[in-house]
Amino acid sequence: MADQCMLGWILATLFVLFAIYCLVIKKKERGTKKDLLGSRRESVNCTATTNEECISGNVSDADVIIVGAGVAGAALAHTLGKDGRRVRVIERDLTEPDRIVGELLQPGGYLKLIELGLEDCVEKIDAQKVFGYALFKDGKHTRLSYPLEKFHSDVAGRSFHNGRFIQSMREKAVSLPNVHLEQGTVTSLLEEKGTIRGVQYKTKDGQELTAFAPLTIVCDGCFSNLRRSLCNPKVDVPSCFVGMILENCQLPCANHGHVILGDPSPILMYPISSTEIRCLVDIPGQKVPSISSGEMAKYLKTVVAPQLPPEVYDAFLAAVDKGNIRTMPNRSMPAAPYPTPGALLMGDAFNMRHPLTGGGMTVALSDIVVLRNLLRPLRDLNDSPTLCKYLESFYTLRKPVASTINTLAGALYKVFCASPDEARKEMRQACFDYLSLGGVFSEGPVSLLSGLNPRPLSLVAHFFAVAIYGVGRLLLPFPSPKRIWIGARLISGASGIIFPIIRSEGVRQMFFPATVPAYYRSPPVM
């Protein structure tokens, strides 16, 4: 009995000592944590973020810095954050963007959105499903539907307000605890011995700060002021878009994008909400009629309005009278990167194409999928030269999708523009008639346009099939010397349209990527 009492006292004493020990240690840990937090506040510069968190301004507290939080930047931040990376995003303006482009996401882009886990970003923003295109010319029209039979019923194109979509993706990105978004203007990249170590930026309050990370990804859009040190920016501006919003009207073909082959160039229309239609009038060249003097309104009423379908005519005139007319240059720029240790370009800062086909977001999201898959095997990003060598494969692996969409956009724009040249007129008419044939003649080109079948060889085959079809129309039923000559010029003109675009994209990377050594580059051991 005494032994049992003694054992009980010993166990009770040990329990009390253990409890006291735990209380003392916990108190010490609290004090240590408090001291560490206090010392960190004293040793780092802090800037305000959108959720009022404190972020270091002078130490490397991130794995990746992303410059810009547009479509590419926000989607990339969420993607890398979901993979466990510490991501810091610096965006010039965190208010909702108000753009007249970047409002139509092709089905191929929507599939990439699903692959990245971002499909819910098109919900609750009044996005509209798009099932294809309606093509209008000289009072006739043909409907071109996306080949979606093999996909889930939810898979389709989406059209929406660009700003709502971006804000939705930003919110999704910052919902991850390891993604930090702050407002600031990046003024320069910080370089040390040929390697980008981070960025220098100004906060909203004008404070100059620096941020460091093993990898800096520049996604600051088409007007990027940082890309010159990372690529060879050969920017071309073939035309400008004049944008308006039409209200209280219905398009002739519901849930379809509309392309009117007008004179001098195409006119686009598509829904961006349940009550609004985006209208984009293309004007060739870099000079547009003055809005302030009334020249633009006169041009839209006298030149553009008579070419529109009657269903939207009154709404178009009302939008012109309302006066909310905006313009934007249409830029194209082939990807010509300088592989730079510690840095990478993405989105419109890296590669642009004419927005006629609405392929920009599809290319950006596809690029993010490629980059994510390349970075996933890597735990450490600090060996910048080795990482740079490995990421050269990114430029090759992205080519099939990017080059197909880029080439199609440039070629279609040139074909769809009006021209006094007889051969170009025939090519334009042949394209409309070819697509009107239906079956494989429309399904093939539309699958390329939608990003569902990004195959460069298929693109070239259909493009020259249109040209040959045009020659056949000229030579039947009875060829004449004049028609033979126009047919020869048609083939020559088609070659002159597509081959320069292919050359700028890179013939080897576009058609034979497996012959590029970087295609087989394996993840480095770090």
Coordinates of C-alpha atoms in Angstrom, one line a residue:
M1 CA 0.0 0.0 0.0
A2 CA 2.8 2.4 0.9
D3 CA 4.6 1.5 -2.4
Q4 CA 1.4 2.4 -4.3
C5 CA 1.1 5.7 -2.5
M6 CA 4.8 6.5 -3.2
L7 CA 4.3 5.7 -6.9
G8 CA 1.3 8.0 -7.0
W9 CA 3.2 10.8 -5.4
I10 CA 6.1 10.4 -7.9
L11 CA 3.7 10.4 -10.9
A12 CA 1.8 13.4 -9.6
T13 CA 5.1 15.3 -9.0
L14 CA 6.3 14.4 -12.5
F15 CA 3.0 15.6 -14.0
V16 CA 3.2 18.9 -12.1
L17 CA 6.8 19.5 -13.1
F18 CA 5.9 18.7 -16.7
A19 CA 3.0 21.2 -16.6
I20 CA 5.3 23.9 -15.1
Y21 CA 7.9 23.2 -17.7
C22 CA 5.4 23.6 -20.6
L23 CA 4.1 26.9 -19.2
V24 CA 7.6 28.3 -18.8
I25 CA 8.7 27.2 -22.3
K26 CA 5.5 28.5 -23.9
K27 CA 6.0 31.9 -22.2
K28 CA 9.6 32.0 -23.4
E29 CA 8.5 31.2 -27.0
R30 CA 5.9 34.0 -26.9
G31 CA 8.6 36.4 -25.8
T32 CA 11.1 35.2 -28.4
K33 CA 8.5 35.5 -31.2
K34 CA 7.5 39.0 -30.0
D35 CA 11.2 40.0 -30.0
L36 CA 11.7 38.6 -33.5
L37 CA 8.7 40.4 -34.9
G38 CA 9.9 43.6 -33.2
S39 CA 13.4 43.3 -34.6
R40 CA 12.0 42.5 -38.1
R41 CA 9.8 45.6 -38.0
E42 CA 12.9 47.7 -37.1
S43 CA 15.2 46.1 -39.8
V44 CA 13.0 46.1 -42.9
N45 CA 11.1 48.7 -44.9
C46 CA 7.4 47.9 -45.2
T47 CA 4.9 48.9 -47.8
A48 CA 1.1 48.7 -47.7
T49 CA -0.6 45.9 -49.7
T50 CA -4.2 45.5 -50.7
N51 CA -4.9 43.6 -47.6
E52 CA -2.8 45.9 -45.4
E53 CA -0.1 43.3 -44.8
C54 CA 3.5 44.3 -44.1
I55 CA 6.0 43.2 -46.7
S56 CA 9.7 43.6 -46.6
G57 CA 11.1 46.3 -49.0
N58 CA 14.8 45.3 -48.9
V59 CA 15.2 41.6 -48.3
S60 CA 14.5 38.5 -50.4
D61 CA 11.3 37.2 -48.9
A62 CA 10.0 35.6 -52.1
D63 CA 10.8 32.9 -54.5
V64 CA 9.3 34.8 -57.5
I65 CA 8.6 38.5 -58.1
I66 CA 5.9 39.2 -60.7
V67 CA 5.8 42.6 -62.3
G68 CA 2.2 43.4 -63.3
A69 CA -1.1 41.9 -62.2
G70 CA -3.1 41.8 -65.4
V71 CA -4.4 38.6 -66.9
A72 CA -0.9 37.0 -67.2
G73 CA 0.4 38.3 -63.9
A74 CA -2.6 37.5 -61.8
A75 CA -3.0 34.0 -63.3
L76 CA 0.7 33.2 -62.9
A77 CA 0.7 34.4 -59.3
H78 CA -2.1 32.1 -58.4
T79 CA -0.5 29.2 -60.3
L80 CA 2.9 29.5 -58.7
G81 CA 1.4 30.2 -55.3
K82 CA -0.7 27.1 -55.5
D83 CA 2.5 25.1 -56.2
G84 CA 3.9 26.4 -52.9
R85 CA 6.1 29.2 -54.2
R86 CA 6.3 32.5 -52.2
V87 CA 5.1 35.0 -54.8
R88 CA 5.3 38.8 -54.6
V89 CA 3.3 40.8 -57.2
I90 CA 3.9 44.5 -57.8
E91 CA 1.2 46.2 -59.8
R92 CA 1.2 49.8 -60.9
D93 CA -2.6 50.3 -60.4
L94 CA -4.8 48.0 -58.4
T95 CA -8.1 49.7 -59.4
E96 CA -10.3 47.8 -61.8
P97 CA -8.9 48.2 -65.3
D98 CA -11.1 49.7 -68.1
R99 CA -9.9 48.4 -71.4
I100 CA -11.6 47.8 -74.8
V101 CA -9.7 44.6 -75.6
G102 CA -8.9 41.4 -73.7
E103 CA -12.6 40.7 -73.4
L104 CA -13.0 37.5 -75.5
L105 CA -11.5 34.2 -74.2
Q106 CA -11.5 31.5 -76.8
P107 CA -12.5 27.9 -75.8
G108 CA -8.9 26.8 -75.9
G109 CA -8.1 29.5 -73.4
Y110 CA -11.0 28.5 -71.2
L111 CA -9.6 24.9 -71.1
K112 CA -6.3 26.3 -69.9
L113 CA -8.2 28.3 -67.3
I114 CA -9.7 25.0 -66.1
E115 CA -6.3 23.4 -66.1
L116 CA -5.0 26.2 -63.9
G117 CA -8.0 26.0 -61.5
L118 CA -9.2 29.5 -62.4
E119 CA -12.4 28.7 -64.2
D120 CA -14.5 30.2 -61.4
C121 CA -13.0 33.6 -62.2
V122 CA -15.5 33.9 -65.1
E123 CA -18.4 33.3 -62.7
K124 CA -20.3 36.2 -61.0
I125 CA -19.0 38.7 -63.5
D126 CA -21.9 38.4 -66.0
A127 CA -19.6 36.6 -68.5
Q128 CA -21.4 35.4 -71.7
K129 CA -20.8 32.0 -73.3
V130 CA -19.6 32.2 -76.9
F131 CA -20.2 29.3 -79.3
G132 CA -18.6 30.5 -82.5
Y133 CA -18.5 33.4 -85.0
A134 CA -20.9 34.9 -87.5
L135 CA -19.1 36.3 -90.6
F136 CA -20.8 39.0 -92.6
K137 CA -19.9 40.3 -96.1
D138 CA -21.9 42.3 -98.6
G139 CA -25.2 41.5 -97.0
K140 CA -24.6 37.8 -96.7
H141 CA -23.5 35.9 -93.6
T142 CA -22.3 32.5 -92.5
R143 CA -22.2 31.0 -89.0
L144 CA -19.0 29.3 -87.9
S145 CA -19.5 27.2 -84.7
Y146 CA -16.7 26.0 -82.4
P147 CA -16.2 22.2 -82.6
L148 CA -17.2 21.5 -79.0
E149 CA -18.9 18.1 -79.4
K150 CA -16.1 16.2 -77.7
F151 CA -16.0 18.5 -74.6
H152 CA -18.0 19.0 -71.5
S153 CA -21.1 21.2 -72.0
D154 CA -19.6 24.0 -70.0
V155 CA -16.7 24.4 -72.4
A156 CA -17.1 27.3 -74.7
G157 CA -15.7 30.8 -75.3
R158 CA -16.3 33.5 -72.7
S159 CA -16.7 37.2 -73.2
F160 CA -16.8 39.7 -70.3
H161 CA -15.6 43.1 -69.0
N162 CA -11.8 42.8 -68.9
G163 CA -11.6 44.7 -65.6
R164 CA -14.0 42.4 -63.9
F165 CA -12.1 39.3 -65.0
I166 CA -8.8 40.7 -63.9
Q167 CA -10.1 41.7 -60.4
S168 CA -11.6 38.3 -60.0
M169 CA -8.2 36.7 -60.7
R170 CA -6.4 39.1 -58.4
E171 CA -8.8 38.2 -55.6
K172 CA -8.2 34.5 -56.3
A173 CA -4.4 35.0 -56.2
V174 CA -4.3 36.9 -52.9
S175 CA -6.6 34.3 -51.3
L176 CA -3.4 32.2 -51.0
P177 CA -1.3 33.0 -47.9
N178 CA 2.0 32.9 -49.8
V179 CA 0.9 35.4 -52.5
H180 CA 1.4 39.1 -51.7
L181 CA 0.0 41.8 -54.0
E182 CA 1.1 45.4 -53.6
Q183 CA 0.7 48.6 -55.5
G184 CA 3.9 50.1 -56.9
T185 CA 5.6 51.1 -60.2
V186 CA 8.6 49.1 -61.0
T187 CA 11.2 51.5 -62.4
S188 CA 14.1 49.1 -63.2
L189 CA 15.4 45.6 -62.9
L190 CA 18.3 45.1 -60.5
E191 CA 21.3 43.5 -62.2
E192 CA 24.4 42.0 -60.7
K193 CA 27.1 40.4 -62.9
G194 CA 24.6 39.8 -65.7
T195 CA 22.0 38.2 -63.4
I196 CA 18.7 39.9 -62.5
R197 CA 18.4 39.9 -58.7
G198 CA 15.2 41.8 -58.2
V199 CA 13.5 45.1 -58.9
Q200 CA 13.5 48.7 -57.8
Y201 CA 10.0 50.3 -57.5
K202 CA 8.1 53.3 -56.2
T203 CA 5.2 52.8 -53.8
K204 CA 1.9 54.6 -54.1
D205 CA 3.3 57.2 -51.6
G206 CA 6.5 57.8 -53.7
Q207 CA 8.8 55.8 -51.5
E208 CA 11.7 54.1 -53.4
L209 CA 12.1 50.4 -52.4
T210 CA 13.9 47.3 -53.7
A211 CA 12.7 43.7 -53.8
F212 CA 14.8 40.6 -54.3
A213 CA 14.0 37.1 -55.5
P214 CA 15.8 34.3 -57.4
L215 CA 13.4 34.8 -60.4
T216 CA 11.7 37.9 -61.6
I217 CA 8.9 37.5 -64.2
V218 CA 7.9 40.7 -66.1
C219 CA 4.2 40.8 -67.1
D220 CA 3.7 44.5 -67.4
G221 CA 1.7 44.5 -70.6
C222 CA 1.9 45.9 -74.1
F223 CA 3.4 49.2 -73.0
S224 CA 6.2 47.5 -71.0
N225 CA 9.1 49.7 -70.1
L226 CA 11.2 46.8 -68.9
R227 CA 11.3 44.5 -71.9
R228 CA 14.1 46.2 -73.8
S229 CA 16.7 44.5 -71.6
L230 CA 15.1 41.1 -71.9
C231 CA 14.1 40.9 -75.6
N232 CA 14.4 42.5 -79.0
P233 CA 11.1 44.4 -79.2
K234 CA 10.1 44.8 -82.8
V235 CA 6.7 46.3 -82.3
D236 CA 4.4 46.9 -85.3
V237 CA 1.2 48.9 -85.2
P238 CA -0.9 47.9 -88.3
S239 CA -4.1 49.6 -87.1
C240 CA -6.1 51.0 -84.3
F241 CA -9.4 49.9 -82.7
V242 CA -12.2 52.4 -82.0
G243 CA -14.2 50.9 -79.2
M244 CA -17.8 51.6 -78.0
I245 CA -20.5 49.8 -76.0
L246 CA -23.9 49.2 -77.6
E247 CA -26.9 48.9 -75.3
N248 CA -30.4 47.7 -75.7
C249 CA -29.8 45.6 -78.8
Q250 CA -29.5 42.0 -79.8
L251 CA -26.8 40.6 -82.2
P252 CA -28.1 38.7 -85.3
C253 CA -26.6 35.4 -84.0
A254 CA -26.9 35.1 -80.2
N255 CA -23.9 34.0 -78.2
H256 CA -21.6 34.4 -81.2
G257 CA -18.8 36.9 -82.0
H258 CA -19.6 38.9 -85.1
V259 CA -17.0 39.9 -87.8
I260 CA -18.2 42.3 -90.5
L261 CA -15.8 42.4 -93.5
G262 CA -16.2 46.1 -93.9
D263 CA -14.4 48.7 -96.0
P264 CA -11.6 49.5 -95.3
S265 CA -11.2 46.8 -92.5
P266 CA -13.1 44.5 -90.2
I267 CA -15.6 45.4 -87.5
L268 CA -16.0 43.2 -84.5
M269 CA -19.0 42.8 -82.1
Y270 CA -19.5 40.4 -79.2
P271 CA -21.5 40.5 -75.9
I272 CA -19.5 41.5 -72.8
S273 CA -22.5 41.3 -70.4
S274 CA -26.2 40.3 -70.5
T275 CA -27.1 43.9 -71.6
E276 CA -23.9 45.2 -73.4
I277 CA -22.3 44.6 -76.8
R278 CA -18.7 45.5 -77.4
C279 CA -18.1 47.1 -80.9
L280 CA -14.6 47.4 -82.2
V281 CA -14.0 49.3 -85.5
D282 CA -10.6 48.7 -87.0
I283 CA -9.0 51.7 -88.7
P284 CA -5.8 50.9 -90.7
G285 CA -2.6 52.8 -89.8
Q286 CA -1.7 54.7 -86.7
K287 CA -3.7 57.9 -87.3
V288 CA -7.4 58.0 -86.5
P289 CA -9.9 60.7 -87.0
S290 CA -10.1 63.2 -84.1
I291 CA -12.7 62.5 -81.4
S292 CA -12.7 66.0 -80.0
S293 CA -13.3 67.7 -83.3
G294 CA -16.2 65.4 -84.2
E295 CA -14.4 63.8 -87.2
M296 CA -14.6 60.4 -85.5
A297 CA -18.3 60.6 -85.0
K298 CA -18.8 61.7 -88.6
Y299 CA -16.6 58.8 -89.9
L300 CA -18.5 56.2 -87.8
K301 CA -21.9 57.5 -88.9
T302 CA -21.2 57.9 -92.6
V303 CA -18.6 55.2 -93.3
V304 CA -19.1 52.4 -90.7
A305 CA -22.8 52.5 -89.8
P306 CA -24.1 51.7 -93.3
Q307 CA -22.1 48.5 -93.4
L308 CA -23.6 47.1 -90.1
P309 CA -26.4 44.6 -89.8
P310 CA -29.8 46.3 -89.4
E311 CA -30.3 44.7 -86.0
V312 CA -27.5 46.9 -84.4
Y313 CA -27.7 50.0 -86.6
D314 CA -29.8 52.1 -84.2
A315 CA -27.8 51.1 -81.2
F316 CA -24.6 51.9 -83.0
L317 CA -25.8 55.4 -83.8
A318 CA -27.0 55.9 -80.2
A319 CA -23.5 54.8 -78.9
V320 CA -21.8 57.3 -81.2
D321 CA -24.1 60.1 -80.0
K322 CA -23.5 59.2 -76.4
G323 CA -19.8 60.0 -77.1
N324 CA -18.0 57.4 -75.0
I325 CA -15.6 56.6 -77.9
R326 CA -12.2 55.2 -77.1
T327 CA -9.2 54.2 -79.2
M328 CA -6.3 51.8 -78.8
P329 CA -3.4 50.9 -81.1
N330 CA -3.4 47.3 -82.2
R331 CA 0.2 46.0 -81.6
S332 CA 2.0 42.9 -82.8
M333 CA 5.4 41.8 -81.7
P334 CA 7.0 38.4 -82.3
A335 CA 8.7 36.8 -79.4
A336 CA 12.5 37.5 -79.6
P337 CA 13.8 36.9 -76.1
Y338 CA 17.3 37.4 -74.7
P339 CA 17.7 34.5 -72.2
T340 CA 18.7 36.4 -69.1
P341 CA 19.6 34.7 -65.8
G342 CA 17.1 35.5 -63.1
A343 CA 14.4 37.0 -65.4
L344 CA 11.6 36.0 -67.8
L345 CA 9.1 37.8 -69.9
M346 CA 5.4 36.8 -70.1
G347 CA 2.1 38.0 -71.6
D348 CA 1.9 41.1 -73.9
A349 CA 5.2 42.3 -72.6
F350 CA 6.7 39.3 -74.4
N351 CA 4.6 38.5 -77.4
M352 CA 1.7 40.3 -79.1
R353 CA -0.5 39.6 -82.1
H354 CA -3.4 41.6 -83.8
P355 CA -6.4 41.2 -81.5
L356 CA -8.8 40.4 -84.4
T357 CA -8.9 36.7 -83.4
G358 CA -9.0 37.2 -79.6
G359 CA -6.1 34.9 -79.1
G360 CA -4.0 36.9 -76.6
M361 CA -5.3 35.5 -73.4
T362 CA -5.2 31.9 -74.8
V363 CA -1.5 32.3 -75.6
A364 CA -0.8 33.8 -72.1
L365 CA -2.6 31.1 -70.2
S366 CA -1.0 28.4 -72.4
D367 CA 2.4 29.9 -71.6
I368 CA 1.7 29.8 -67.9
V369 CA 0.8 26.1 -68.1
V370 CA 4.1 25.4 -69.9
L371 CA 6.1 27.4 -67.3
R372 CA 4.4 25.8 -64.4
N373 CA 5.2 22.4 -65.7
L374 CA 8.8 23.3 -66.1
L375 CA 9.2 24.8 -62.7
R376 CA 7.3 22.1 -60.7
P377 CA 10.3 19.7 -60.4
L378 CA 12.5 22.5 -59.0
R379 CA 12.7 23.1 -55.3
D380 CA 15.4 25.7 -55.4
L381 CA 15.5 28.6 -57.9
N382 CA 18.7 30.2 -56.6
D383 CA 21.1 28.9 -59.3
S384 CA 20.1 31.5 -61.8
P385 CA 22.6 30.6 -64.7
T386 CA 21.5 26.9 -64.6
L387 CA 17.9 27.8 -64.3
C388 CA 18.2 30.2 -67.3
K389 CA 19.7 27.5 -69.4
Y390 CA 16.9 25.1 -68.4
L391 CA 14.1 27.6 -69.1
E392 CA 15.3 28.1 -72.6
S393 CA 13.1 25.1 -73.3
F394 CA 10.1 27.4 -72.4
Y395 CA 10.6 29.4 -75.6
T396 CA 10.5 26.2 -77.7
L397 CA 7.7 24.3 -75.9
R398 CA 5.3 27.3 -76.2
K399 CA 5.7 27.6 -79.9
P400 CA 3.1 25.3 -81.3
V401 CA 0.2 27.1 -79.6
A402 CA 1.6 30.6 -79.7
S403 CA 2.9 30.6 -83.3
T404 CA -0.3 29.1 -84.6
I405 CA -2.5 31.8 -83.0
N406 CA 0.0 34.6 -83.8
T407 CA 0.3 33.6 -87.5
L408 CA -3.5 33.1 -87.9
A409 CA -4.2 36.6 -86.4
G410 CA -1.7 38.3 -88.7
A411 CA -2.7 36.5 -91.8
L412 CA -6.5 36.8 -91.2
Y413 CA -6.2 40.5 -90.6
K414 CA -4.5 41.1 -93.9
V415 CA -6.9 38.9 -95.8
F416 CA -10.0 40.5 -94.2
C417 CA -8.9 44.1 -95.0
A418 CA -10.4 45.6 -98.1
S419 CA -8.0 46.3 -101.0
P420 CA -8.3 47.8 -104.5
D421 CA -6.0 45.0 -105.8
E422 CA -7.9 42.4 -107.8
A423 CA -5.9 39.5 -106.4
R424 CA -6.5 40.6 -102.8
K425 CA -10.2 41.1 -103.5
E426 CA -10.4 37.5 -104.8
M427 CA -8.5 36.2 -101.8
R428 CA -11.0 37.9 -99.4
Q429 CA -14.0 36.6 -101.3
A430 CA -12.5 33.1 -101.5
C431 CA -11.9 33.1 -97.7
F432 CA -15.6 34.0 -97.1
D433 CA -16.8 31.4 -99.5
Y434 CA -14.4 28.7 -98.3
L435 CA -15.6 29.1 -94.7
S436 CA -19.2 29.1 -95.9
L437 CA -18.8 25.6 -97.3
G438 CA -19.1 24.1 -93.8
G439 CA -17.8 20.7 -92.8
V440 CA -14.0 20.4 -92.6
F441 CA -13.7 23.7 -94.6
S442 CA -15.1 25.7 -91.6
E443 CA -14.4 23.3 -88.7
G444 CA -10.6 23.2 -89.4
P445 CA -10.0 27.0 -89.5
V446 CA -12.4 27.6 -86.5
S447 CA -10.6 24.9 -84.4
L448 CA -7.4 26.8 -85.1
L449 CA -9.0 30.1 -84.3
S450 CA -10.5 28.8 -81.0
G451 CA -7.1 27.4 -79.8
L452 CA -8.6 23.8 -79.7
N453 CA -6.3 22.6 -82.4
P454 CA -3.1 24.7 -82.4
R455 CA -1.2 22.9 -85.2
P456 CA 1.0 25.1 -87.5
L457 CA 0.9 22.6 -90.4
S458 CA -2.9 22.5 -90.3
L459 CA -2.9 26.3 -90.4
V460 CA -0.7 26.5 -93.5
A461 CA -2.7 23.8 -95.2
H462 CA -6.0 25.6 -94.8
F463 CA -4.5 29.0 -95.7
F464 CA -3.2 27.7 -99.0
A465 CA -6.4 25.7 -99.5
V466 CA -8.3 29.0 -99.5
A467 CA -5.8 30.4 -102.0
I468 CA -6.2 27.4 -104.3
Y469 CA -10.0 27.5 -103.9
G470 CA -9.8 31.2 -105.0
V471 CA -7.8 30.2 -108.1
G472 CA -10.3 27.5 -108.9
R473 CA -13.1 30.1 -108.7
L474 CA -11.2 32.2 -111.2
L475 CA -10.5 29.5 -113.7
L476 CA -13.9 27.9 -113.8
P477 CA -15.8 27.5 -116.0
F478 CA -13.6 29.1 -118.6
P479 CA -10.1 30.5 -117.9
S480 CA -8.9 33.6 -119.5
P481 CA -5.4 35.2 -119.6
K482 CA -6.5 37.9 -117.2
R483 CA -8.0 35.4 -114.8
I484 CA -4.9 33.2 -114.9
W485 CA -2.8 36.2 -114.2
I486 CA -5.0 37.2 -111.2
G487 CA -4.8 33.6 -110.0
A488 CA -1.0 33.6 -110.1
R489 CA -0.9 36.9 -108.2
L490 CA -3.4 35.5 -105.7
I491 CA -1.0 32.6 -104.9
S492 CA 1.9 35.0 -104.8
G493 CA 0.0 37.4 -102.5
A494 CA -1.0 34.6 -100.2
S495 CA 2.7 33.5 -99.9
G496 CA 3.6 37.2 -99.3
I497 CA 1.1 37.3 -96.4
I498 CA 1.9 34.1 -94.5
F499 CA 5.6 33.4 -95.1
P500 CA 7.0 36.7 -93.5
I501 CA 4.8 36.0 -90.4
I502 CA 6.1 32.4 -90.2
R503 CA 9.7 33.6 -90.6
S504 CA 9.3 36.1 -87.7
E505 CA 7.9 33.3 -85.5
G506 CA 10.8 31.0 -86.4
V507 CA 10.4 28.2 -88.9
R508 CA 12.4 25.6 -87.0
Q509 CA 10.7 26.2 -83.6
M510 CA 7.3 26.4 -85.2
F511 CA 7.3 23.3 -87.4
F512 CA 10.2 21.2 -86.1
P513 CA 10.5 22.0 -82.3
A514 CA 11.9 18.5 -81.6
T515 CA 15.0 19.4 -83.6
V516 CA 15.8 22.3 -81.1
P517 CA 18.3 21.1 -78.4
A518 CA 16.4 23.0 -75.7
Y519 CA 13.3 20.9 -76.4
Y520 CA 15.0 18.0 -74.5
R521 CA 16.5 20.0 -71.6
S522 CA 15.9 18.2 -68.3
P523 CA 15.4 19.9 -64.9
P524 CA 18.8 20.8 -63.3
V525 CA 19.7 19.2 -60.0
M526 CA 19.8 22.0 -57.4

